[in-house]
């Protein structure tokens, strides 16, 4: 099983301090770098990388000259208890079924609403491919790819679900014992998605995302 690197482990610890123990609430400012890195027993550079991970997931926001804050959007996750998702297969299955309800539509909306610049950034999917071929941790790259699609949909409500999508990507990679199969599926499906996105083929992109999620469920033995 692939182990998370230190920044991702630290990001998980910070996330628990926000979502589980609620030591830091939505809108709260995090302690300074020196204080927080000392408390966690890590270097400041590792802390910065962990913060970048959580920023990419929409959990934290950095304001130049002001500091790092817990995103206000985290309020909905804490209020509805979505942060309490455990990692057993039943829960992961429920999460994938939920993703099937909206991620294919996000891909279709991205085709219809994205600027040319946003569609060009879909090349981020190639970084996932690169990480897989290098046998490196692709978690951040995979999360970034799905985030780009969500951003390109220009649907603000859906953007609030990004921390849940990112968590699903991360835990799926960690949970699955058939990493080689899942990697092959990701390589195939992401390439297909990028092709349809580049052509602004909403129908094709929606179908490709649905196939991707279904294939991942099969690999995880979640589908009936």
PDB file of N, CA and C in Angstrom, residues 70-142:
ATOM      1  N   UNK A  70      -8.977  29.145   8.056  1.00  0.00           N
ATOM      2  CA  UNK A  70      -9.848  28.024   7.711  1.00  0.00           C
ATOM      3  C   UNK A  70     -10.961  28.556   6.831  1.00  0.00           C
ATOM      4  N   UNK A  71     -11.185  27.904   5.694  1.00  0.00           N
ATOM      5  CA  UNK A  71     -12.203  28.368   4.753  1.00  0.00           C
ATOM      6  C   UNK A  71     -13.590  28.380   5.385  1.00  0.00           C
ATOM      7  N   UNK A  72     -14.336  29.429   5.100  1.00  0.00           N
ATOM      8  CA  UNK A  72     -15.708  29.522   5.602  1.00  0.00           C
ATOM      9  C   UNK A  72     -16.572  28.386   5.071  1.00  0.00           C
ATOM     10  N   UNK A  73     -16.204  27.849   3.898  1.00  0.00           N
ATOM     11  CA  UNK A  73     -17.004  26.768   3.298  1.00  0.00           C
ATOM     12  C   UNK A  73     -16.967  25.492   4.123  1.00  0.00           C
ATOM     13  N   UNK A  74     -15.978  25.386   5.043  1.00  0.00           N
ATOM     14  CA  UNK A  74     -15.898  24.198   5.891  1.00  0.00           C
ATOM     15  C   UNK A  74     -17.072  24.109   6.850  1.00  0.00           C
ATOM     16  N   UNK A  75     -17.770  25.204   7.064  1.00  0.00           N
ATOM     17  CA  UNK A  75     -18.902  25.207   7.997  1.00  0.00           C
ATOM     18  C   UNK A  75     -19.948  24.182   7.602  1.00  0.00           C
ATOM     19  N   UNK A  76     -20.230  24.078   6.288  1.00  0.00           N
ATOM     20  CA  UNK A  76     -21.269  23.153   5.835  1.00  0.00           C
ATOM     21  C   UNK A  76     -20.873  21.712   6.075  1.00  0.00           C
ATOM     22  N   UNK A  77     -19.565  21.378   5.892  1.00  0.00           N
ATOM     23  CA  UNK A  77     -19.121  20.006   6.098  1.00  0.00           C
ATOM     24  C   UNK A  77     -19.216  19.612   7.561  1.00  0.00           C
ATOM     25  N   UNK A  78     -18.805  20.545   8.446  1.00  0.00           N
ATOM     26  CA  UNK A  78     -18.848  20.266   9.876  1.00  0.00           C
ATOM     27  C   UNK A  78     -20.292  20.185  10.350  1.00  0.00           C
ATOM     28  N   UNK A  79     -21.139  21.065   9.836  1.00  0.00           N
ATOM     29  CA  UNK A  79     -22.537  21.094  10.255  1.00  0.00           C
ATOM     30  C   UNK A  79     -23.265  19.814   9.872  1.00  0.00           C
ATOM     31  N   UNK A  80     -22.959  19.305   8.680  1.00  0.00           N
ATOM     32  CA  UNK A  80     -23.651  18.114   8.215  1.00  0.00           C
ATOM     33  C   UNK A  80     -22.910  16.829   8.544  1.00  0.00           C
ATOM     34  N   UNK A  81     -21.761  16.944   9.220  1.00  0.00           N
ATOM     35  CA  UNK A  81     -21.050  15.757   9.653  1.00  0.00           C
ATOM     36  C   UNK A  81     -20.316  15.018   8.547  1.00  0.00           C
ATOM     37  N   UNK A  82     -20.124  15.665   7.397  1.00  0.00           N
ATOM     38  CA  UNK A  82     -19.465  14.966   6.305  1.00  0.00           C
ATOM     39  C   UNK A  82     -18.001  14.687   6.601  1.00  0.00           C
ATOM     40  N   UNK A  83     -17.413  15.424   7.538  1.00  0.00           N
ATOM     41  CA  UNK A  83     -16.028  15.197   7.881  1.00  0.00           C
ATOM     42  C   UNK A  83     -15.843  13.889   8.644  1.00  0.00           C
ATOM     43  N   UNK A  84     -16.934  13.297   9.116  1.00  0.00           N
ATOM     44  CA  UNK A  84     -16.853  12.101   9.929  1.00  0.00           C
ATOM     45  C   UNK A  84     -16.893  10.825   9.095  1.00  0.00           C
ATOM     46  N   UNK A  85     -16.766  10.954   7.792  1.00  0.00           N
ATOM     47  CA  UNK A  85     -16.757   9.773   6.934  1.00  0.00           C
ATOM     48  C   UNK A  85     -15.645   8.824   7.362  1.00  0.00           C
ATOM     49  N   UNK A  86     -16.009   7.618   7.711  1.00  0.00           N
ATOM     50  CA  UNK A  86     -14.952   6.656   7.988  1.00  0.00           C
ATOM     51  C   UNK A  86     -14.555   6.012   6.682  1.00  0.00           C
ATOM     52  N   UNK A  87     -13.521   5.182   6.738  1.00  0.00           N
ATOM     53  CA  UNK A  87     -12.911   4.731   5.496  1.00  0.00           C
ATOM     54  C   UNK A  87     -13.239   3.290   5.152  1.00  0.00           C
ATOM     55  N   UNK A  88     -14.315   2.754   5.722  1.00  0.00           N
ATOM     56  CA  UNK A  88     -14.653   1.387   5.350  1.00  0.00           C
ATOM     57  C   UNK A  88     -15.286   1.374   3.968  1.00  0.00           C
ATOM     58  N   UNK A  89     -15.363   0.222   3.390  1.00  0.00           N
ATOM     59  CA  UNK A  89     -15.815   0.122   2.007  1.00  0.00           C
ATOM     60  C   UNK A  89     -17.255   0.564   1.820  1.00  0.00           C
ATOM     61  N   UNK A  90     -18.088   0.339   2.817  1.00  0.00           N
ATOM     62  CA  UNK A  90     -19.473   0.748   2.699  1.00  0.00           C
ATOM     63  C   UNK A  90     -19.579   2.255   2.546  1.00  0.00           C
ATOM     64  N   UNK A  91     -18.791   2.975   3.343  1.00  0.00           N
ATOM     65  CA  UNK A  91     -18.806   4.438   3.280  1.00  0.00           C
ATOM     66  C   UNK A  91     -18.237   4.930   1.956  1.00  0.00           C
ATOM     67  N   UNK A  92     -17.136   4.313   1.509  1.00  0.00           N
ATOM     68  CA  UNK A  92     -16.515   4.730   0.252  1.00  0.00           C
ATOM     69  C   UNK A  92     -17.476   4.488  -0.905  1.00  0.00           C
ATOM     70  N   UNK A  93     -18.200   3.378  -0.830  1.00  0.00           N
ATOM     71  CA  UNK A  93     -19.199   3.103  -1.864  1.00  0.00           C
ATOM     72  C   UNK A  93     -20.253   4.201  -1.905  1.00  0.00           C
ATOM     73  N   UNK A  94     -20.753   4.600  -0.715  1.00  0.00           N
ATOM     74  CA  UNK A  94     -21.751   5.670  -0.660  1.00  0.00           C
ATOM     75  C   UNK A  94     -21.204   6.952  -1.262  1.00  0.00           C
ATOM     76  N   UNK A  95     -19.943   7.237  -0.992  1.00  0.00           N
ATOM     77  CA  UNK A  95     -19.326   8.452  -1.497  1.00  0.00           C
ATOM     78  C   UNK A  95     -19.219   8.417  -3.016  1.00  0.00           C
ATOM     79  N   UNK A  96     -18.834   7.268  -3.561  1.00  0.00           N
ATOM     80  CA  UNK A  96     -18.744   7.150  -5.017  1.00  0.00           C
ATOM     81  C   UNK A  96     -20.121   7.290  -5.661  1.00  0.00           C
ATOM     82  N   UNK A  97     -21.127   6.733  -5.033  1.00  0.00           N
ATOM     83  CA  UNK A  97     -22.475   6.871  -5.578  1.00  0.00           C
ATOM     84  C   UNK A  97     -22.913   8.331  -5.586  1.00  0.00           C
ATOM     85  N   UNK A  98     -22.524   9.056  -4.534  1.00  0.00           N
ATOM     86  CA  UNK A  98     -22.840  10.481  -4.491  1.00  0.00           C
ATOM     87  C   UNK A  98     -22.095  11.231  -5.597  1.00  0.00           C
ATOM     88  N   UNK A  99     -20.826  10.886  -5.784  1.00  0.00           N
ATOM     89  CA  UNK A  99     -20.036  11.542  -6.831  1.00  0.00           C
ATOM     90  C   UNK A  99     -20.638  11.291  -8.213  1.00  0.00           C
ATOM     91  N   UNK A 100     -21.196  10.099  -8.391  1.00  0.00           N
ATOM     92  CA  UNK A 100     -21.814   9.783  -9.678  1.00  0.00           C
ATOM     93  C   UNK A 100     -22.995  10.700  -9.994  1.00  0.00           C
ATOM     94  N   UNK A 101     -23.596  11.266  -8.956  1.00  0.00           N
ATOM     95  CA  UNK A 101     -24.748  12.131  -9.154  1.00  0.00           C
ATOM     96  C   UNK A 101     -24.375  13.503  -9.709  1.00  0.00           C
ATOM     97  N   UNK A 102     -23.138  13.949  -9.427  1.00  0.00           N
ATOM     98  CA  UNK A 102     -22.821  15.311  -9.865  1.00  0.00           C
ATOM     99  C   UNK A 102     -21.532  15.470 -10.669  1.00  0.00           C
ATOM    100  N   UNK A 103     -20.536  14.615 -10.495  1.00  0.00           N
ATOM    101  CA  UNK A 103     -19.277  14.832 -11.219  1.00  0.00           C
ATOM    102  C   UNK A 103     -19.403  14.681 -12.733  1.00  0.00           C
ATOM    103  N   UNK A 104     -20.202  13.734 -13.237  1.00  0.00           N
ATOM    104  CA  UNK A 104     -20.365  13.701 -14.701  1.00  0.00           C
ATOM    105  C   UNK A 104     -20.964  15.000 -15.240  1.00  0.00           C
ATOM    106  N   UNK A 105     -21.920  15.565 -14.489  1.00  0.00           N
ATOM    107  CA  UNK A 105     -22.521  16.833 -14.916  1.00  0.00           C
ATOM    108  C   UNK A 105     -21.522  17.982 -14.822  1.00  0.00           C
ATOM    109  N   UNK A 106     -20.633  17.924 -13.840  1.00  0.00           N
ATOM    110  CA  UNK A 106     -19.589  18.948 -13.736  1.00  0.00           C
ATOM    111  C   UNK A 106     -18.715  18.932 -14.986  1.00  0.00           C
ATOM    112  N   UNK A 107     -18.374  17.740 -15.445  1.00  0.00           N
ATOM    113  CA  UNK A 107     -17.535  17.617 -16.643  1.00  0.00           C
ATOM    114  C   UNK A 107     -18.254  18.203 -17.856  1.00  0.00           C
ATOM    115  N   UNK A 108     -19.564  17.935 -17.948  1.00  0.00           N
ATOM    116  CA  UNK A 108     -20.341  18.472 -19.069  1.00  0.00           C
ATOM    117  C   UNK A 108     -20.404  20.001 -18.997  1.00  0.00           C
ATOM    118  N   UNK A 109     -20.643  20.537 -17.795  1.00  0.00           N
ATOM    119  CA  UNK A 109     -20.713  21.996 -17.632  1.00  0.00           C
ATOM    120  C   UNK A 109     -19.369  22.646 -17.945  1.00  0.00           C
ATOM    121  N   UNK A 110     -18.271  21.953 -17.596  1.00  0.00           N
ATOM    122  CA  UNK A 110     -16.942  22.491 -17.883  1.00  0.00           C
ATOM    123  C   UNK A 110     -16.757  22.668 -19.385  1.00  0.00           C
ATOM    124  N   UNK A 111     -17.247  21.721 -20.154  1.00  0.00           N
ATOM    125  CA  UNK A 111     -17.149  21.826 -21.617  1.00  0.00           C
ATOM    126  C   UNK A 111     -17.918  23.033 -22.138  1.00  0.00           C
ATOM    127  N   UNK A 112     -19.043  23.315 -21.531  1.00  0.00           N
ATOM    128  CA  UNK A 112     -19.925  24.369 -22.008  1.00  0.00           C
ATOM    129  C   UNK A 112     -19.541  25.758 -21.496  1.00  0.00           C
ATOM    130  N   UNK A 113     -18.910  25.822 -20.299  1.00  0.00           N
ATOM    131  CA  UNK A 113     -18.707  27.113 -19.649  1.00  0.00           C
ATOM    132  C   UNK A 113     -17.254  27.545 -19.505  1.00  0.00           C
ATOM    133  N   UNK A 114     -16.323  26.630 -19.640  1.00  0.00           N
ATOM    134  CA  UNK A 114     -14.916  26.957 -19.390  1.00  0.00           C
ATOM    135  C   UNK A 114     -14.388  27.963 -20.404  1.00  0.00           C
ATOM    136  N   UNK A 115     -13.506  28.831 -19.932  1.00  0.00           N
ATOM    137  CA  UNK A 115     -12.784  29.702 -20.853  1.00  0.00           C
ATOM    138  C   UNK A 115     -11.745  28.856 -21.575  1.00  0.00           C
ATOM    139  N   UNK A 116     -11.203  29.393 -22.657  1.00  0.00           N
ATOM    140  CA  UNK A 116     -10.166  28.661 -23.380  1.00  0.00           C
ATOM    141  C   UNK A 116      -8.966  28.395 -22.476  1.00  0.00           C
ATOM    142  N   UNK A 117      -8.664  29.372 -21.614  1.00  0.00           N
ATOM    143  CA  UNK A 117      -7.540  29.220 -20.696  1.00  0.00           C
ATOM    144  C   UNK A 117      -7.791  28.082 -19.714  1.00  0.00           C
ATOM    145  N   UNK A 118      -9.010  27.982 -19.204  1.00  0.00           N
ATOM    146  CA  UNK A 118      -9.345  26.920 -18.265  1.00  0.00           C
ATOM    147  C   UNK A 118      -9.266  25.549 -18.917  1.00  0.00           C
ATOM    148  N   UNK A 119      -9.696  25.461 -20.156  1.00  0.00           N
ATOM    149  CA  UNK A 119      -9.608  24.176 -20.842  1.00  0.00           C
ATOM    150  C   UNK A 119      -8.161  23.801 -21.113  1.00  0.00           C
ATOM    151  N   UNK A 120      -7.333  24.790 -21.382  1.00  0.00           N
ATOM    152  CA  UNK A 120      -5.915  24.507 -21.615  1.00  0.00           C
ATOM    153  C   UNK A 120      -5.281  23.929 -20.356  1.00  0.00           C
ATOM    154  N   UNK A 121      -5.738  24.402 -19.209  1.00  0.00           N
ATOM    155  CA  UNK A 121      -5.193  23.930 -17.944  1.00  0.00           C
ATOM    156  C   UNK A 121      -5.600  22.491 -17.671  1.00  0.00           C
ATOM    157  N   UNK A 122      -6.543  21.953 -18.450  1.00  0.00           N
ATOM    158  CA  UNK A 122      -6.915  20.558 -18.276  1.00  0.00           C
ATOM    159  C   UNK A 122      -5.727  19.637 -18.564  1.00  0.00           C
ATOM    160  N   UNK A 123      -4.681  20.229 -19.136  1.00  0.00           N
ATOM    161  CA  UNK A 123      -3.455  19.474 -19.336  1.00  0.00           C
ATOM    162  C   UNK A 123      -2.886  19.009 -17.993  1.00  0.00           C
ATOM    163  N   UNK A 124      -3.458  19.545 -16.895  1.00  0.00           N
ATOM    164  CA  UNK A 124      -3.048  19.101 -15.565  1.00  0.00           C
ATOM    165  C   UNK A 124      -3.199  17.595 -15.439  1.00  0.00           C
ATOM    166  N   UNK A 125      -4.083  17.045 -16.234  1.00  0.00           N
ATOM    167  CA  UNK A 125      -4.270  15.594 -16.214  1.00  0.00           C
ATOM    168  C   UNK A 125      -3.014  14.857 -16.615  1.00  0.00           C
ATOM    169  N   UNK A 126      -2.173  15.504 -17.412  1.00  0.00           N
ATOM    170  CA  UNK A 126      -0.934  14.850 -17.831  1.00  0.00           C
ATOM    171  C   UNK A 126       0.036  14.675 -16.677  1.00  0.00           C
ATOM    172  N   UNK A 127      -0.085  15.545 -15.651  1.00  0.00           N
ATOM    173  CA  UNK A 127       0.769  15.399 -14.480  1.00  0.00           C
ATOM    174  C   UNK A 127       0.407  14.124 -13.720  1.00  0.00           C
ATOM    175  N   UNK A 128      -0.874  13.781 -13.717  1.00  0.00           N
ATOM    176  CA  UNK A 128      -1.304  12.530 -13.082  1.00  0.00           C
ATOM    177  C   UNK A 128      -0.634  11.355 -13.787  1.00  0.00           C
ATOM    178  N   UNK A 129      -0.671  11.407 -15.105  1.00  0.00           N
ATOM    179  CA  UNK A 129      -0.046  10.351 -15.903  1.00  0.00           C
ATOM    180  C   UNK A 129       1.446  10.242 -15.591  1.00  0.00           C
ATOM    181  N   UNK A 130       2.095  11.392 -15.494  1.00  0.00           N
ATOM    182  CA  UNK A 130       3.533  11.405 -15.205  1.00  0.00           C
ATOM    183  C   UNK A 130       3.830  10.782 -13.846  1.00  0.00           C
ATOM    184  N   UNK A 131       3.027  11.127 -12.834  1.00  0.00           N
ATOM    185  CA  UNK A 131       3.238  10.591 -11.492  1.00  0.00           C
ATOM    186  C   UNK A 131       3.025   9.080 -11.466  1.00  0.00           C
ATOM    187  N   UNK A 132       2.033   8.617 -12.201  1.00  0.00           N
ATOM    188  CA  UNK A 132       1.771   7.173 -12.248  1.00  0.00           C
ATOM    189  C   UNK A 132       2.937   6.447 -12.885  1.00  0.00           C
ATOM    190  N   UNK A 133       3.438   6.981 -13.984  1.00  0.00           N
ATOM    191  CA  UNK A 133       4.539   6.314 -14.686  1.00  0.00           C
ATOM    192  C   UNK A 133       5.828   6.338 -13.875  1.00  0.00           C
ATOM    193  N   UNK A 134       5.948   7.316 -12.982  1.00  0.00           N
ATOM    194  CA  UNK A 134       7.118   7.405 -12.104  1.00  0.00           C
ATOM    195  C   UNK A 134       6.915   6.601 -10.812  1.00  0.00           C
ATOM    196  N   UNK A 135       5.726   5.986 -10.686  1.00  0.00           N
ATOM    197  CA  UNK A 135       5.368   5.243  -9.470  1.00  0.00           C
ATOM    198  C   UNK A 135       5.448   6.151  -8.243  1.00  0.00           C
ATOM    199  N   UNK A 136       5.060   7.406  -8.440  1.00  0.00           N
ATOM    200  CA  UNK A 136       5.078   8.394  -7.357  1.00  0.00           C
ATOM    201  C   UNK A 136       3.664   8.592  -6.825  1.00  0.00           C
ATOM    202  N   UNK A 137       3.564   9.267  -5.689  1.00  0.00           N
ATOM    203  CA  UNK A 137       2.267   9.563  -5.101  1.00  0.00           C
ATOM    204  C   UNK A 137       1.537  10.571  -5.986  1.00  0.00           C
ATOM    205  N   UNK A 138       0.437  10.149  -6.560  1.00  0.00           N
ATOM    206  CA  UNK A 138      -0.295  11.004  -7.499  1.00  0.00           C
ATOM    207  C   UNK A 138      -1.460  11.737  -6.841  1.00  0.00           C
ATOM    208  N   UNK A 139      -1.581  11.627  -5.531  1.00  0.00           N
ATOM    209  CA  UNK A 139      -2.754  12.163  -4.838  1.00  0.00           C
ATOM    210  C   UNK A 139      -3.019  13.624  -5.182  1.00  0.00           C
ATOM    211  N   UNK A 140      -2.018  14.481  -4.989  1.00  0.00           N
ATOM    212  CA  UNK A 140      -2.209  15.915  -5.234  1.00  0.00           C
ATOM    213  C   UNK A 140      -2.539  16.196  -6.691  1.00  0.00           C
ATOM    214  N   UNK A 141      -1.855  15.517  -7.598  1.00  0.00           N
ATOM    215  CA  UNK A 141      -2.089  15.736  -9.031  1.00  0.00           C
ATOM    216  C   UNK A 141      -3.496  15.307  -9.420  1.00  0.00           C
ATOM    217  N   UNK A 142      -3.951  14.180  -8.872  1.00  0.00           N
ATOM    218  CA  UNK A 142      -5.294  13.681  -9.173  1.00  0.00           C
ATOM    219  C   UNK A 142      -6.352  14.632  -8.625  1.00  0.00           C
TER     220      UNK A 142
END
